[in-house]
Amino acid sequence: MRAIIINTPQHVVLKKVPQPEKKPGEVLIRVRGMGICGSDIAAYKGVNPLVSYPRVIGHEIAGEVVDIPPDEPSLKPGDRVVIEPYVYCGACYPCSNRRTNCCENLKVRGVHIDGAMSEWCSHPRHLVHKVPAGASWDRLAMVEPLTIAVHAVKRACLVQGEHLAVAGAGPIGLLAAQYALVVGAIPIVIDPIDERLAAARSLGIPFGINPVTENPVDRIRDITGGRMAEAVIEASGSDVARRRNLM
Ligand SMILES: [Zn+2]
Ligand SMILES: [Zn+2]
């Protein structure tokens, strides 16, 4: 099969590699939709110290089931699935506290182990989730980043009418702002690129601030009647955004 491999930082190739072997308890998947994450770009640039090379990148994966473990009642070949790319051990202290994202032996696809920017992948059954048959591959590739955004908003424990400031109107920031709307909160996105603010508006996000032309702290004070935002999500990766006090 073909796979996208980063051999060494800044050297990416499309290469023929052996098809993955389905280990016991795994689902063999034909990959049909794939997102490019900021962490894939960090792997390419060589700025993620957790990535070892050569590495097949890609963890935002949607695909079609090809083969399932024996006696698997709830999946069948042809089903559409998305995967949790964070392979945890289930035995360490964080895993015992259901903080599997902090697993001491965590293996993230595309980082510690090969990702799935390839034609096929094989993945543990309990980390494979069936999704509706009619969902498009492009949308399904957004499920993994959506879970990141939903988790962040849930941890903020916002209630109806509270304000959420989101620094960065990239995919994660926009998904977080949209989920804030779902829980009845009022999102305010901050981004220096006007096209991204326009995209936010088109998604129904009521407030956008360009920090190059406006003072975000003053604007948020205005929008919130002086109360400031109850929560802030930093989704830009920018040091300037991290240092701002928007709460
Ligand atoms: Zn990602
Ligand atoms: Zn663990």
PDB file of C-alpha atoms and ligand atoms in Angstrom:
ATOM      1  CA  MET A   1       0.000   0.000   0.000  1.00  0.00           C
ATOM      2  CA  ARG A   2       1.044   3.624  -0.284  1.00  0.00           C
ATOM      3  CA  ALA A   3       1.780   5.691   2.824  1.00  0.00           C
ATOM      4  CA  ILE A   4       2.912   9.228   3.546  1.00  0.00           C
ATOM      5  CA  ILE A   5       6.128   9.031   5.526  1.00  0.00           C
ATOM      6  CA  ILE A   6       8.320  11.656   7.114  1.00  0.00           C
ATOM      7  CA  ASN A   7      11.789  10.145   6.821  1.00  0.00           C
ATOM      8  CA  THR A   8      13.535  12.932   8.684  1.00  0.00           C
ATOM      9  CA  PRO A   9      12.260  16.421   9.549  1.00  0.00           C
ATOM     10  CA  GLN A  10      11.259  18.361   6.415  1.00  0.00           C
ATOM     11  CA  HIS A  11      11.573  15.322   4.174  1.00  0.00           C
ATOM     12  CA  VAL A  12       8.194  13.826   3.322  1.00  0.00           C
ATOM     13  CA  VAL A  13       7.652  11.027   0.789  1.00  0.00           C
ATOM     14  CA  LEU A  14       4.798   8.948  -0.625  1.00  0.00           C
ATOM     15  CA  LYS A  15       6.132   5.416  -0.425  1.00  0.00           C
ATOM     16  CA  LYS A  16       5.056   1.811  -0.946  1.00  0.00           C
ATOM     17  CA  VAL A  17       5.058  -0.086   2.344  1.00  0.00           C
ATOM     18  CA  PRO A  18       3.699  -3.515   3.388  1.00  0.00           C
ATOM     19  CA  GLN A  19       0.001  -3.623   4.230  1.00  0.00           C
ATOM     20  CA  PRO A  20      -0.521  -3.709   8.035  1.00  0.00           C
ATOM     21  CA  GLU A  21      -1.088  -7.088   9.617  1.00  0.00           C
ATOM     22  CA  LYS A  22      -4.278  -7.354  11.639  1.00  0.00           C
ATOM     23  CA  LYS A  23      -3.254  -8.443  15.143  1.00  0.00           C
ATOM     24  CA  PRO A  24      -5.689 -10.302  17.451  1.00  0.00           C
ATOM     25  CA  GLY A  25      -8.450  -7.998  18.663  1.00  0.00           C
ATOM     26  CA  GLU A  26      -7.897  -5.452  15.906  1.00  0.00           C
ATOM     27  CA  VAL A  27     -10.070  -4.129  13.102  1.00  0.00           C
ATOM     28  CA  LEU A  28      -8.607  -3.813   9.613  1.00  0.00           C
ATOM     29  CA  ILE A  29      -9.723  -0.534   8.053  1.00  0.00           C
ATOM     30  CA  ARG A  30      -9.517   0.884   4.566  1.00  0.00           C
ATOM     31  CA  VAL A  31      -8.733   4.558   5.150  1.00  0.00           C
ATOM     32  CA  ARG A  32     -11.127   6.870   3.304  1.00  0.00           C
ATOM     33  CA  GLY A  33     -10.900  10.248   5.057  1.00  0.00           C
ATOM     34  CA  MET A  34      -7.967  11.916   6.760  1.00  0.00           C
ATOM     35  CA  GLY A  35      -7.284  15.238   8.429  1.00  0.00           C
ATOM     36  CA  ILE A  36      -3.940  17.015   8.602  1.00  0.00           C
ATOM     37  CA  CYS A  37      -3.368  18.032  12.227  1.00  0.00           C
ATOM     38  CA  GLY A  38      -1.091  20.754  13.578  1.00  0.00           C
ATOM     39  CA  SER A  39       0.864  17.909  15.165  1.00  0.00           C
ATOM     40  CA  ASP A  40       1.434  16.337  11.720  1.00  0.00           C
ATOM     41  CA  ILE A  41       2.930  19.646  10.646  1.00  0.00           C
ATOM     42  CA  ALA A  42       5.028  19.738  13.840  1.00  0.00           C
ATOM     43  CA  ALA A  43       6.256  16.235  12.975  1.00  0.00           C
ATOM     44  CA  TYR A  44       7.197  17.482   9.502  1.00  0.00           C
ATOM     45  CA  LYS A  45       8.994  20.511  10.904  1.00  0.00           C
ATOM     46  CA  GLY A  46      10.791  18.382  13.490  1.00  0.00           C
ATOM     47  CA  VAL A  47       9.555  20.437  16.453  1.00  0.00           C
ATOM     48  CA  ASN A  48       7.643  17.684  18.298  1.00  0.00           C
ATOM     49  CA  PRO A  49      10.210  15.932  20.528  1.00  0.00           C
ATOM     50  CA  LEU A  50       7.906  12.902  20.955  1.00  0.00           C
ATOM     51  CA  VAL A  51       8.021  11.981  17.252  1.00  0.00           C
ATOM     52  CA  SER A  52      10.573   9.400  16.165  1.00  0.00           C
ATOM     53  CA  TYR A  53      11.522   8.964  12.478  1.00  0.00           C
ATOM     54  CA  PRO A  54      10.855   7.579   9.957  1.00  0.00           C
ATOM     55  CA  ARG A  55       7.165   7.938  10.773  1.00  0.00           C
ATOM     56  CA  VAL A  56       3.874   7.495   8.888  1.00  0.00           C
ATOM     57  CA  ILE A  57       1.889  10.531  10.066  1.00  0.00           C
ATOM     58  CA  GLY A  58      -1.874  11.010  10.451  1.00  0.00           C
ATOM     59  CA  HIS A  59      -4.268  10.310  13.309  1.00  0.00           C
ATOM     60  CA  GLU A  60      -7.528  12.013  12.226  1.00  0.00           C
ATOM     61  CA  ILE A  61      -8.840   8.940  10.513  1.00  0.00           C
ATOM     62  CA  ALA A  62     -12.111   7.734   9.039  1.00  0.00           C
ATOM     63  CA  GLY A  63     -12.496   4.559   7.069  1.00  0.00           C
ATOM     64  CA  GLU A  64     -14.371   1.482   6.081  1.00  0.00           C
ATOM     65  CA  VAL A  65     -14.200  -1.792   7.997  1.00  0.00           C
ATOM     66  CA  VAL A  66     -12.578  -4.596   5.985  1.00  0.00           C
ATOM     67  CA  ASP A  67     -11.997  -7.291   8.596  1.00  0.00           C
ATOM     68  CA  ILE A  68     -13.082  -7.704  12.218  1.00  0.00           C
ATOM     69  CA  PRO A  69     -12.061  -9.871  15.179  1.00  0.00           C
ATOM     70  CA  PRO A  70     -13.939 -13.206  15.401  1.00  0.00           C
ATOM     71  CA  ASP A  71     -17.237 -13.070  17.364  1.00  0.00           C
ATOM     72  CA  GLU A  72     -17.557  -9.318  16.900  1.00  0.00           C
ATOM     73  CA  PRO A  73     -21.292  -8.610  17.106  1.00  0.00           C
ATOM     74  CA  SER A  74     -21.466  -4.871  16.457  1.00  0.00           C
ATOM     75  CA  LEU A  75     -19.207  -4.300  13.459  1.00  0.00           C
ATOM     76  CA  LYS A  76     -19.256  -5.717   9.977  1.00  0.00           C
ATOM     77  CA  PRO A  77     -17.236  -5.194   6.809  1.00  0.00           C
ATOM     78  CA  GLY A  78     -18.372  -2.026   5.013  1.00  0.00           C
ATOM     79  CA  ASP A  79     -19.285  -0.139   8.212  1.00  0.00           C
ATOM     80  CA  ARG A  80     -17.983   3.413   8.448  1.00  0.00           C
ATOM     81  CA  VAL A  81     -15.763   3.994  11.468  1.00  0.00           C
ATOM     82  CA  VAL A  82     -13.569   6.596  13.127  1.00  0.00           C
ATOM     83  CA  ILE A  83     -10.749   5.755  15.480  1.00  0.00           C
ATOM     84  CA  GLU A  84      -9.348   6.985  18.778  1.00  0.00           C
ATOM     85  CA  PRO A  85      -5.676   7.269  17.846  1.00  0.00           C
ATOM     86  CA  TYR A  86      -4.443   7.294  21.463  1.00  0.00           C
ATOM     87  CA  VAL A  87      -3.480   3.718  22.275  1.00  0.00           C
ATOM     88  CA  TYR A  88      -3.334   3.420  26.082  1.00  0.00           C
ATOM     89  CA  CYS A  89      -2.180   0.526  28.260  1.00  0.00           C
ATOM     90  CA  GLY A  90      -5.192   0.249  30.581  1.00  0.00           C
ATOM     91  CA  ALA A  91      -2.941  -0.828  33.466  1.00  0.00           C
ATOM     92  CA  CYS A  92      -1.052   2.236  34.745  1.00  0.00           C
ATOM     93  CA  TYR A  93      -2.199   4.715  37.432  1.00  0.00           C
ATOM     94  CA  PRO A  94      -3.632   7.392  35.042  1.00  0.00           C
ATOM     95  CA  CYS A  95      -5.426   4.656  33.077  1.00  0.00           C
ATOM     96  CA  SER A  96      -6.928   3.322  36.341  1.00  0.00           C
ATOM     97  CA  ASN A  97      -8.302   6.850  36.930  1.00  0.00           C
ATOM     98  CA  ARG A  98      -9.803   6.936  33.420  1.00  0.00           C
ATOM     99  CA  ARG A  99      -7.223   9.575  32.403  1.00  0.00           C
ATOM    100  CA  THR A 100      -6.167   7.414  29.501  1.00  0.00           C
ATOM    101  CA  ASN A 101      -4.836  10.462  27.647  1.00  0.00           C
ATOM    102  CA  CYS A 102      -2.154  10.666  30.379  1.00  0.00           C
ATOM    103  CA  CYS A 103      -1.255   6.952  30.135  1.00  0.00           C
ATOM    104  CA  GLU A 104       2.347   6.336  31.154  1.00  0.00           C
ATOM    105  CA  ASN A 105       2.734   4.072  28.141  1.00  0.00           C
ATOM    106  CA  LEU A 106       0.692   6.128  25.693  1.00  0.00           C
ATOM    107  CA  LYS A 107       1.285   5.423  22.012  1.00  0.00           C
ATOM    108  CA  VAL A 108      -0.219   8.053  19.730  1.00  0.00           C
ATOM    109  CA  ARG A 109      -0.604   7.116  16.084  1.00  0.00           C
ATOM    110  CA  GLY A 110       1.573   9.310  13.890  1.00  0.00           C
ATOM    111  CA  VAL A 111       3.746  10.254  16.873  1.00  0.00           C
ATOM    112  CA  HIS A 112       5.113   7.269  18.837  1.00  0.00           C
ATOM    113  CA  ILE A 113       3.791   4.648  16.409  1.00  0.00           C
ATOM    114  CA  ASP A 114       2.868   4.839  12.731  1.00  0.00           C
ATOM    115  CA  GLY A 115      -0.199   6.853  11.844  1.00  0.00           C
ATOM    116  CA  ALA A 116      -2.675   6.059   9.130  1.00  0.00           C
ATOM    117  CA  MET A 117      -1.956   8.453   6.286  1.00  0.00           C
ATOM    118  CA  SER A 118      -1.960   5.274   4.261  1.00  0.00           C
ATOM    119  CA  GLU A 119      -4.425   3.130   2.359  1.00  0.00           C
ATOM    120  CA  TRP A 120      -5.051   0.692   5.220  1.00  0.00           C
ATOM    121  CA  CYS A 121      -4.650   0.589   8.966  1.00  0.00           C
ATOM    122  CA  SER A 122      -5.280  -1.939  11.716  1.00  0.00           C
ATOM    123  CA  HIS A 123      -6.472  -0.668  15.094  1.00  0.00           C
ATOM    124  CA  PRO A 124      -7.649  -2.128  18.443  1.00  0.00           C
ATOM    125  CA  ARG A 125     -11.393  -2.862  18.401  1.00  0.00           C
ATOM    126  CA  HIS A 126     -12.177  -0.883  21.590  1.00  0.00           C
ATOM    127  CA  LEU A 127     -10.732   2.261  19.980  1.00  0.00           C
ATOM    128  CA  VAL A 128     -12.822   1.926  16.800  1.00  0.00           C
ATOM    129  CA  HIS A 129     -16.244   3.580  16.712  1.00  0.00           C
ATOM    130  CA  LYS A 130     -19.009   2.923  14.218  1.00  0.00           C
ATOM    131  CA  VAL A 131     -20.597   6.045  12.714  1.00  0.00           C
ATOM    132  CA  PRO A 132     -23.704   6.606  10.558  1.00  0.00           C
ATOM    133  CA  ALA A 133     -23.505   5.160   7.060  1.00  0.00           C
ATOM    134  CA  GLY A 134     -24.459   8.408   5.341  1.00  0.00           C
ATOM    135  CA  ALA A 135     -21.778  10.621   6.921  1.00  0.00           C
ATOM    136  CA  SER A 136     -19.251  12.022   4.444  1.00  0.00           C
ATOM    137  CA  TRP A 137     -15.589  11.049   4.705  1.00  0.00           C
ATOM    138  CA  ASP A 138     -14.553  14.706   4.877  1.00  0.00           C
ATOM    139  CA  ARG A 139     -16.783  15.297   7.882  1.00  0.00           C
ATOM    140  CA  LEU A 140     -15.795  12.069   9.563  1.00  0.00           C
ATOM    141  CA  ALA A 141     -12.144  13.112   9.419  1.00  0.00           C
ATOM    142  CA  MET A 142     -13.210  16.031  11.649  1.00  0.00           C
ATOM    143  CA  VAL A 143     -14.470  13.765  14.453  1.00  0.00           C
ATOM    144  CA  GLU A 144     -11.120  13.418  16.246  1.00  0.00           C
ATOM    145  CA  PRO A 145     -10.410  17.187  16.352  1.00  0.00           C
ATOM    146  CA  LEU A 146     -14.053  17.709  17.387  1.00  0.00           C
ATOM    147  CA  THR A 147     -13.531  15.450  20.418  1.00  0.00           C
ATOM    148  CA  ILE A 148     -10.545  17.599  21.467  1.00  0.00           C
ATOM    149  CA  ALA A 149     -12.663  20.761  21.237  1.00  0.00           C
ATOM    150  CA  VAL A 150     -15.668  19.216  23.025  1.00  0.00           C
ATOM    151  CA  HIS A 151     -13.437  17.943  25.841  1.00  0.00           C
ATOM    152  CA  ALA A 152     -11.899  21.417  26.313  1.00  0.00           C
ATOM    153  CA  VAL A 153     -15.324  23.108  26.473  1.00  0.00           C
ATOM    154  CA  LYS A 154     -16.652  20.461  28.879  1.00  0.00           C
ATOM    155  CA  ARG A 155     -13.679  20.981  31.203  1.00  0.00           C
ATOM    156  CA  ALA A 156     -14.502  24.712  31.252  1.00  0.00           C
ATOM    157  CA  CYS A 157     -17.914  23.782  32.831  1.00  0.00           C
ATOM    158  CA  LEU A 158     -19.670  26.712  31.132  1.00  0.00           C
ATOM    159  CA  VAL A 159     -23.332  27.353  31.797  1.00  0.00           C
ATOM    160  CA  GLN A 160     -25.949  29.148  29.728  1.00  0.00           C
ATOM    161  CA  GLY A 161     -25.050  32.781  29.039  1.00  0.00           C
ATOM    162  CA  GLU A 162     -21.407  32.588  30.121  1.00  0.00           C
ATOM    163  CA  HIS A 163     -18.731  33.805  27.754  1.00  0.00           C
ATOM    164  CA  LEU A 164     -15.948  31.704  26.275  1.00  0.00           C
ATOM    165  CA  ALA A 165     -12.961  33.482  24.718  1.00  0.00           C
ATOM    166  CA  VAL A 166     -11.247  31.311  22.107  1.00  0.00           C
ATOM    167  CA  ALA A 167      -7.804  32.395  20.967  1.00  0.00           C
ATOM    168  CA  GLY A 168      -7.280  31.058  17.451  1.00  0.00           C
ATOM    169  CA  ALA A 169      -9.968  30.469  14.823  1.00  0.00           C
ATOM    170  CA  GLY A 170      -8.373  27.422  13.230  1.00  0.00           C
ATOM    171  CA  PRO A 171     -10.256  24.110  13.129  1.00  0.00           C
ATOM    172  CA  ILE A 172      -9.933  23.379  16.884  1.00  0.00           C
ATOM    173  CA  GLY A 173     -10.877  26.937  17.898  1.00  0.00           C
ATOM    174  CA  LEU A 174     -13.868  27.027  15.560  1.00  0.00           C
ATOM    175  CA  LEU A 175     -15.084  23.618  16.730  1.00  0.00           C
ATOM    176  CA  ALA A 176     -14.751  24.715  20.380  1.00  0.00           C
ATOM    177  CA  ALA A 177     -16.678  27.926  19.669  1.00  0.00           C
ATOM    178  CA  GLN A 178     -19.428  25.958  17.904  1.00  0.00           C
ATOM    179  CA  TYR A 179     -19.691  23.500  20.789  1.00  0.00           C
ATOM    180  CA  ALA A 180     -19.894  26.452  23.213  1.00  0.00           C
ATOM    181  CA  LEU A 181     -23.012  27.504  21.278  1.00  0.00           C
ATOM    182  CA  VAL A 182     -24.426  23.997  21.735  1.00  0.00           C
ATOM    183  CA  VAL A 183     -24.142  24.301  25.554  1.00  0.00           C
ATOM    184  CA  GLY A 184     -25.705  27.776  25.505  1.00  0.00           C
ATOM    185  CA  ALA A 185     -22.507  29.746  26.115  1.00  0.00           C
ATOM    186  CA  ILE A 186     -21.446  32.798  24.097  1.00  0.00           C
ATOM    187  CA  PRO A 187     -18.194  32.309  22.195  1.00  0.00           C
ATOM    188  CA  ILE A 188     -15.831  35.139  21.281  1.00  0.00           C
ATOM    189  CA  VAL A 189     -13.078  34.174  18.839  1.00  0.00           C
ATOM    190  CA  ILE A 190      -9.823  36.079  18.518  1.00  0.00           C
ATOM    191  CA  ASP A 191      -7.690  35.691  15.423  1.00  0.00           C
ATOM    192  CA  PRO A 192      -5.409  38.005  13.430  1.00  0.00           C
ATOM    193  CA  ILE A 193      -6.662  36.655  10.062  1.00  0.00           C
ATOM    194  CA  ASP A 194      -9.871  38.355   8.879  1.00  0.00           C
ATOM    195  CA  GLU A 195     -10.848  35.424   6.612  1.00  0.00           C
ATOM    196  CA  ARG A 196     -10.920  33.165   9.662  1.00  0.00           C
ATOM    197  CA  LEU A 197     -13.086  35.631  11.554  1.00  0.00           C
ATOM    198  CA  ALA A 198     -15.435  35.698   8.545  1.00  0.00           C
ATOM    199  CA  ALA A 199     -15.528  31.882   8.618  1.00  0.00           C
ATOM    200  CA  ALA A 200     -16.410  32.065  12.331  1.00  0.00           C
ATOM    201  CA  ARG A 201     -19.249  34.486  11.595  1.00  0.00           C
ATOM    202  CA  SER A 202     -20.580  32.217   8.845  1.00  0.00           C
ATOM    203  CA  LEU A 203     -20.748  29.408  11.443  1.00  0.00           C
ATOM    204  CA  GLY A 204     -22.928  31.521  13.731  1.00  0.00           C
ATOM    205  CA  ILE A 205     -20.231  32.617  16.183  1.00  0.00           C
ATOM    206  CA  PRO A 206     -21.466  36.013  17.367  1.00  0.00           C
ATOM    207  CA  PHE A 207     -18.212  37.788  18.227  1.00  0.00           C
ATOM    208  CA  GLY A 208     -14.864  37.945  16.444  1.00  0.00           C
ATOM    209  CA  ILE A 209     -11.908  40.110  17.356  1.00  0.00           C
ATOM    210  CA  ASN A 210      -8.820  40.850  15.278  1.00  0.00           C
ATOM    211  CA  PRO A 211      -6.075  41.507  17.866  1.00  0.00           C
ATOM    212  CA  VAL A 212      -3.962  43.350  15.274  1.00  0.00           C
ATOM    213  CA  THR A 213      -6.528  46.088  14.751  1.00  0.00           C
ATOM    214  CA  GLU A 214      -8.440  45.933  18.060  1.00  0.00           C
ATOM    215  CA  ASN A 215      -7.518  45.526  21.713  1.00  0.00           C
ATOM    216  CA  PRO A 216      -9.002  42.126  22.643  1.00  0.00           C
ATOM    217  CA  VAL A 217      -9.117  42.848  26.393  1.00  0.00           C
ATOM    218  CA  ASP A 218     -11.073  46.083  25.831  1.00  0.00           C
ATOM    219  CA  ARG A 219     -13.431  44.404  23.337  1.00  0.00           C
ATOM    220  CA  ILE A 220     -14.113  41.461  25.661  1.00  0.00           C
ATOM    221  CA  ARG A 221     -14.778  43.899  28.494  1.00  0.00           C
ATOM    222  CA  ASP A 222     -17.344  45.631  26.253  1.00  0.00           C
ATOM    223  CA  ILE A 223     -18.970  42.402  25.053  1.00  0.00           C
ATOM    224  CA  THR A 224     -19.255  40.945  28.576  1.00  0.00           C
ATOM    225  CA  GLY A 225     -20.398  44.153  30.276  1.00  0.00           C
ATOM    226  CA  GLY A 226     -17.150  44.357  32.255  1.00  0.00           C
ATOM    227  CA  ARG A 227     -17.300  40.772  33.575  1.00  0.00           C
ATOM    228  CA  MET A 228     -14.712  39.347  31.119  1.00  0.00           C
ATOM    229  CA  ALA A 229     -14.882  35.790  29.782  1.00  0.00           C
ATOM    230  CA  GLU A 230     -15.664  33.020  32.284  1.00  0.00           C
ATOM    231  CA  ALA A 231     -13.303  30.708  30.419  1.00  0.00           C
ATOM    232  CA  VAL A 232     -10.555  30.948  27.814  1.00  0.00           C
ATOM    233  CA  ILE A 233      -9.465  28.263  25.391  1.00  0.00           C
ATOM    234  CA  GLU A 234      -6.041  28.754  23.851  1.00  0.00           C
ATOM    235  CA  ALA A 235      -6.286  27.180  20.395  1.00  0.00           C
ATOM    236  CA  SER A 236      -3.760  29.278  18.517  1.00  0.00           C
ATOM    237  CA  GLY A 237      -0.394  27.990  19.710  1.00  0.00           C
ATOM    238  CA  SER A 238       0.744  31.613  19.817  1.00  0.00           C
ATOM    239  CA  ASP A 239       2.912  32.784  22.729  1.00  0.00           C
ATOM    240  CA  VAL A 240       1.322  36.242  22.508  1.00  0.00           C
ATOM    241  CA  ALA A 241      -2.155  34.717  22.941  1.00  0.00           C
ATOM    242  CA  ARG A 242      -0.973  32.636  25.894  1.00  0.00           C
ATOM    243  CA  ARG A 243       0.289  35.713  27.729  1.00  0.00           C
ATOM    244  CA  ARG A 244      -2.942  37.730  27.328  1.00  0.00           C
ATOM    245  CA  ASN A 245      -5.345  37.933  30.255  1.00  0.00           C
ATOM    246  CA  LEU A 246      -8.817  37.533  28.778  1.00  0.00           C
ATOM    247  CA  MET A 247     -10.598  36.334  31.922  1.00  0.00           C
TER     248      MET A 247
HETATM  249 ZN    ZN B   1      -4.976  16.076  15.765  1.00  0.00          ZN
HETATM  250 ZN    ZN B   2      -1.819   3.437  30.887  1.00  0.00          ZN
END
